[in-house]
Coordinates of C-alpha atoms in Angstrom, one line a residue:
X1 CA 100.0 82.4 94.8
X2 CA 103.4 82.1 93.0
X3 CA 105.0 81.0 96.2
X4 CA 102.3 78.4 96.8
X5 CA 102.8 77.0 93.2
X6 CA 106.6 77.0 93.8
X7 CA 106.0 75.0 97.0
X8 CA 103.7 72.5 95.3
X9 CA 106.2 72.1 92.4
X10 CA 109.1 71.5 94.8
X11 CA 107.0 68.9 96.7
X12 CA 106.4 67.1 93.5
X13 CA 110.1 67.1 92.6
X14 CA 111.0 65.8 96.0
X15 CA 108.5 63.0 95.7
X16 CA 110.2 61.9 92.5
X17 CA 113.8 62.5 93.3
X18 CA 116.1 60.7 95.8
X19 CA 116.7 63.0 98.8
X20 CA 120.4 62.5 98.7
X21 CA 120.6 64.1 95.3
X22 CA 120.0 67.4 96.9
X23 CA 123.0 67.1 99.3
X24 CA 123.0 68.4 102.8
X25 CA 123.1 72.2 102.3
X26 CA 120.4 74.6 103.4
X27 CA 120.4 78.3 102.4
X28 CA 118.9 81.3 104.3
X29 CA 118.8 85.0 103.7
X30 CA 119.2 87.6 106.5
X31 CA 117.9 91.1 105.5
X32 CA 119.5 93.5 108.0
X33 CA 120.4 97.1 108.3
X34 CA 123.6 99.1 107.7
X35 CA 125.6 98.9 111.0
X36 CA 125.5 95.1 111.4
X37 CA 127.7 94.2 108.4
X38 CA 130.9 93.4 110.2
X39 CA 129.1 91.7 113.1
X40 CA 127.2 89.3 110.9
X41 CA 130.3 88.5 108.9
X42 CA 131.8 87.0 112.1
X43 CA 128.5 85.6 113.5
X44 CA 127.7 83.7 110.3
X45 CA 130.9 81.8 110.6
X46 CA 130.3 80.6 114.1
X47 CA 126.6 79.8 113.3
X48 CA 127.7 77.7 110.3
X49 CA 129.9 75.7 112.6
X50 CA 127.1 75.4 115.2
X51 CA 124.6 74.2 112.7
X52 CA 127.0 71.7 111.2
X53 CA 127.7 70.2 114.6
X54 CA 124.0 70.2 115.5
X55 CA 122.5 68.8 112.3
X56 CA 125.3 67.6 110.0
X57 CA 124.1 70.1 107.4
X58 CA 126.0 73.0 105.8
X59 CA 124.2 76.3 105.8
X60 CA 124.8 79.1 103.3
X61 CA 123.8 82.6 104.5
X62 CA 123.2 85.5 102.2
X63 CA 123.3 89.0 103.8
X64 CA 121.5 92.1 102.6
X65 CA 122.2 95.5 104.2
X66 CA 120.8 99.0 103.8
X67 CA 118.7 101.6 105.6
X68 CA 116.4 99.7 108.0
X69 CA 113.2 101.3 106.8
X70 CA 114.1 100.7 103.2
X71 CA 115.0 97.1 103.9
X72 CA 111.7 96.5 105.6
X73 CA 109.9 98.0 102.5
X74 CA 111.9 95.7 100.2
X75 CA 110.8 92.6 102.2
X76 CA 107.2 93.7 102.3
X77 CA 107.3 94.2 98.6
X78 CA 108.7 90.7 97.9
X79 CA 112.4 90.5 98.7
X80 CA 112.8 87.0 100.1
X81 CA 114.2 87.0 103.6
X82 CA 114.1 84.0 105.9
X83 CA 115.0 86.3 108.8
X84 CA 115.1 90.0 109.3
X85 CA 117.4 91.7 111.8
X86 CA 116.4 95.4 111.6
X87 CA 117.0 98.6 113.6
X88 CA 113.7 98.9 115.3
X89 CA 110.4 97.2 116.1
X90 CA 108.4 99.4 113.8
X91 CA 110.2 98.2 110.7
X92 CA 109.4 94.6 111.5
X93 CA 105.8 95.5 112.3
X94 CA 105.5 96.9 108.7
X95 CA 106.4 93.5 107.4
X96 CA 103.9 91.9 109.8
X97 CA 101.3 94.4 108.4
X98 CA 102.1 93.1 104.9
X99 CA 101.0 89.6 106.0
X100 CA 104.5 88.0 106.0
X101 CA 105.1 87.7 109.7
X102 CA 102.7 86.4 112.2
X103 CA 101.4 88.5 115.1
X104 CA 103.2 88.0 118.4
X105 CA 106.7 87.7 116.8
X106 CA 108.1 90.1 119.4
X107 CA 107.6 87.3 122.1
X108 CA 109.4 84.6 120.1
X109 CA 112.8 85.5 121.4
X110 CA 114.2 86.9 124.7
X111 CA 114.3 90.5 125.6
X112 CA 111.4 91.5 123.2
X113 CA 113.3 89.8 120.3
X114 CA 116.2 92.1 120.9
X115 CA 119.5 90.1 121.3
X116 CA 121.7 93.2 121.5
X117 CA 121.3 96.9 122.1
X118 CA 123.1 100.1 121.3
X119 CA 122.7 103.9 121.9
X120 CA 123.4 107.1 120.1
X121 CA 126.7 109.0 120.4
X122 CA 128.7 111.7 118.6
X123 CA 131.8 111.0 116.5
X124 CA 134.0 114.1 116.1
X125 CA 137.4 114.9 114.7
X126 CA 140.4 114.3 116.9
X127 CA 140.8 117.0 119.5
X128 CA 137.1 118.0 119.1
X129 CA 137.8 121.3 117.5
X130 CA 134.2 122.4 117.7
X131 CA 134.1 121.6 121.4
X132 CA 131.0 119.5 121.1
X133 CA 129.9 118.0 124.4
X134 CA 126.1 117.6 124.3
X135 CA 123.0 118.0 122.1
X136 CA 122.9 121.8 122.6
X137 CA 126.2 122.1 120.7
X138 CA 124.6 120.5 117.6
X139 CA 122.3 123.5 117.3
X140 CA 125.1 126.1 117.4
X141 CA 125.8 128.3 114.3
X142 CA 128.7 126.9 112.3
X143 CA 128.4 123.3 113.3
X144 CA 127.8 120.9 110.5
X145 CA 125.9 117.7 111.4
X146 CA 125.8 114.5 109.5
X147 CA 122.9 112.0 110.3
X148 CA 120.8 109.7 108.1
X149 CA 117.2 110.5 107.0
X150 CA 114.6 109.2 109.5
X151 CA 112.1 108.8 106.7
X152 CA 114.3 106.0 105.2
X153 CA 116.5 104.8 108.1
X154 CA 115.4 103.1 111.2
X155 CA 118.8 104.0 112.8
X156 CA 118.1 107.7 112.0
X157 CA 114.9 107.5 113.9
X158 CA 116.8 106.5 117.0
X159 CA 119.1 109.5 116.4
X160 CA 116.2 111.8 116.2
X161 CA 114.4 110.4 119.3
X162 CA 117.6 110.6 121.3
X163 CA 117.7 114.3 120.5
X164 CA 114.0 114.6 121.3
X165 CA 114.5 112.9 124.7
X166 CA 117.3 115.5 125.5
X167 CA 115.0 118.4 124.5
X168 CA 112.2 116.9 126.5
X169 CA 114.3 117.0 129.7
X170 CA 115.7 120.4 128.9
X171 CA 112.3 122.0 128.3
X172 CA 110.3 120.0 130.7
X173 CA 108.0 118.6 128.0
X174 CA 107.2 121.9 126.3
X175 CA 106.7 120.7 122.8
X176 CA 106.9 124.1 121.2
X177 CA 110.4 124.6 122.5
X178 CA 111.3 121.0 121.8
X179 CA 110.3 121.4 118.1
X180 CA 112.3 124.6 117.9
X181 CA 115.3 122.7 119.3
X182 CA 115.0 119.9 116.8
X183 CA 114.4 122.3 114.0
X184 CA 117.7 124.1 114.8
X185 CA 119.5 120.8 114.9
X186 CA 118.3 119.7 111.5
X187 CA 119.0 123.1 110.0
X188 CA 122.6 122.3 110.7
X189 CA 122.5 119.0 108.9
X190 CA 124.8 119.1 105.9
X191 CA 124.2 115.6 104.7
X192 CA 121.0 113.5 105.2
X193 CA 122.0 110.1 103.8
X194 CA 119.5 107.3 103.3
X195 CA 121.2 104.9 105.8
X196 CA 123.5 104.9 108.8
X197 CA 126.5 103.4 106.8
X198 CA 126.1 106.1 104.1
X199 CA 126.2 108.8 106.8
X200 CA 129.4 107.3 108.3
X201 CA 131.0 107.3 104.8
X202 CA 130.0 110.9 104.3
X203 CA 131.6 112.0 107.5
X204 CA 134.6 109.6 107.9
X205 CA 135.7 109.1 104.3
X206 CA 134.4 112.2 102.5
X207 CA 135.2 114.6 105.3
X208 CA 131.8 116.3 105.4
X209 CA 130.5 118.0 108.5
X210 CA 131.9 118.5 112.0
X211 CA 130.0 115.8 113.9
X212 CA 128.4 112.5 113.0
X213 CA 125.3 111.4 115.1
X214 CA 125.8 107.7 115.1
X215 CA 125.1 104.3 116.6
X216 CA 127.7 103.6 119.3
X217 CA 129.0 100.6 117.3
X218 CA 129.4 102.6 114.1
X219 CA 131.3 105.3 116.0
X220 CA 133.6 102.7 117.6
X221 CA 134.2 101.0 114.2
X222 CA 135.3 104.3 112.8
X223 CA 137.6 104.8 115.8
X224 CA 139.1 101.4 115.2
X225 CA 139.8 102.1 111.6
X226 CA 141.0 105.7 112.1
X227 CA 142.4 105.8 115.7
X228 CA 144.3 109.0 115.1
X229 CA 141.6 111.0 113.4
X230 CA 138.4 110.7 115.4
X231 CA 137.0 110.5 119.0
X232 CA 133.7 109.7 120.6
X233 CA 131.6 112.1 122.7
X234 CA 128.8 110.6 124.8
X235 CA 125.9 113.0 125.4
X236 CA 124.4 113.4 128.8
X237 CA 121.1 111.9 127.6
X238 CA 120.6 109.3 124.9
X239 CA 118.3 106.5 124.1
X240 CA 118.2 102.7 124.5
X241 CA 118.3 101.6 120.9
X242 CA 116.8 98.1 120.6
X243 CA 117.3 96.4 117.2
X244 CA 114.8 93.5 116.8
X245 CA 114.8 90.2 114.9
X246 CA 112.1 88.0 113.5
X247 CA 111.5 84.9 111.3
X248 CA 109.6 85.8 108.1
X249 CA 106.9 83.2 108.4
X250 CA 105.6 83.2 104.8
X251 CA 109.1 82.7 103.4
X252 CA 110.4 80.0 105.8
X253 CA 107.1 78.0 105.3
X254 CA 107.4 77.9 101.5
X255 CA 111.2 77.4 101.6
X256 CA 111.0 74.9 104.4
X257 CA 113.7 76.7 106.4
X258 CA 111.9 77.5 109.7
X259 CA 114.1 75.3 111.8
X260 CA 117.4 76.8 110.6
X261 CA 116.0 80.3 110.5
X262 CA 114.7 80.0 114.1
X263 CA 118.0 78.6 115.4
X264 CA 119.9 81.4 113.5
X265 CA 118.2 84.0 115.6
X266 CA 118.1 82.0 118.8
X267 CA 121.9 81.5 118.7
X268 CA 122.4 85.3 118.7
X269 CA 121.7 84.9 122.5
X270 CA 124.5 82.4 123.0
X271 CA 127.6 83.4 125.0
X272 CA 129.8 83.0 121.9
X273 CA 127.5 85.2 119.8
X274 CA 127.2 87.8 122.6
X275 CA 130.9 88.1 122.8
X276 CA 131.0 88.7 119.0
X277 CA 128.3 91.4 119.4
X278 CA 130.4 93.1 122.1
X279 CA 133.5 92.9 120.0
X280 CA 131.6 94.7 117.3
X281 CA 130.5 97.3 119.9
X282 CA 126.9 96.3 120.2
X283 CA 125.8 96.0 123.9
X284 CA 125.0 92.4 124.8
X285 CA 121.7 91.7 126.5
X286 CA 123.6 89.2 128.7
X287 CA 124.3 91.4 131.7
X288 CA 127.4 89.4 132.8
X289 CA 129.0 89.8 129.4
X290 CA 128.0 93.5 129.1
X291 CA 129.7 94.2 132.5
X292 CA 132.8 92.3 131.3
X293 CA 133.0 95.0 128.5
X294 CA 132.3 98.0 130.8
X295 CA 135.7 99.4 129.9
X296 CA 134.3 100.0 126.4
X297 CA 130.6 100.9 127.1
X298 CA 129.6 103.9 129.2
X299 CA 127.1 102.2 131.4
X300 CA 126.4 105.4 133.4
X301 CA 124.7 107.4 130.5
X302 CA 121.0 108.3 131.0
X303 CA 119.3 106.0 128.5
X304 CA 115.6 106.8 127.7
X305 CA 113.4 104.0 126.7
X306 CA 111.1 104.5 123.7
X307 CA 108.2 103.2 125.7
X308 CA 108.3 106.6 127.5
X309 CA 106.9 108.1 124.3
X310 CA 104.2 105.4 123.7
X311 CA 106.3 102.9 121.7
X312 CA 107.2 102.9 118.1
X313 CA 103.6 102.9 116.7
X314 CA 102.9 106.1 118.5
X315 CA 106.3 107.6 117.7
X316 CA 106.0 106.8 114.0
X317 CA 102.6 108.4 113.7
X318 CA 103.6 111.5 115.6
X319 CA 107.1 112.1 114.2
X320 CA 107.8 110.3 111.0
X321 CA 104.5 109.7 109.1
X322 CA 103.7 112.1 106.3
X323 CA 102.9 115.6 107.8
X324 CA 104.3 114.4 111.1
X325 CA 106.7 116.6 113.3
X326 CA 109.8 115.7 111.2
X327 CA 108.0 117.0 108.0
X328 CA 107.0 120.0 109.9
X329 CA 110.4 121.0 111.2
X330 CA 112.7 119.9 108.4
X331 CA 113.1 122.5 105.7
X332 CA 114.2 120.9 102.5

């Protein structure tokens, strides 16, 4: 109701005020998740140039970052976002369920509204003193694991499901053994931060733990910043992490920003943007550009698709809802 009143009031003001008094600047807010900070800093600059050339307007872009699940909850509870660029489909569905995004949003952009992908890798100290090579090593005694909390972080749910996919193959779908494997892994977790960037800080800057379970792009950024201190280990089995994007319909309708918000997400698929995504260690969905960066990305890793587990609705109910498998296996 407040938003409707605001819209009506704004319409009344516009009717009485010369348009040129408002200038030619439009503002949008992108609510995103932790590992995209650096990428969107670069992307926003090229989009501002693109929008200026296309329309003659300046565009101001406000960024918000945090754990993906927490960010989705903030938007559902009233944080104004013209667009959301979150870690997984389920988080955007929660905003849809709050009535802010129209059904069918996943078909509004290419590749199920996923302009870039990633996967889950391990970041270890230089020389790999704990000899960590695969998921089994994260369950060994004396190995301290750092990963975010899957109850608050969408990225952490990808971490968890990558480990689950490995256990699934190892134990041929025997869920009793799979649960025991995941339980042992989380017994070794020394820090369970609320978001992916917090987990990276705990491991890289605070020196906690022996291995960080991380998005590939987060691990590479740490390597870039500390080339002599860390290295990446790619496990034999991981998961195809598909961050997704959407226009927040209720917000863009009352702010009259649908056109710029839609173009903001659509331009993520442009060649120029795909190069920026690759430079920030996200995997471009443009196959030609992805192959161009094959010296960076291990394209041979066995990547499991979340659809093999029924999609995120099913996964959320089974693993991360209250009294789900994560609550069952994680001993606080």
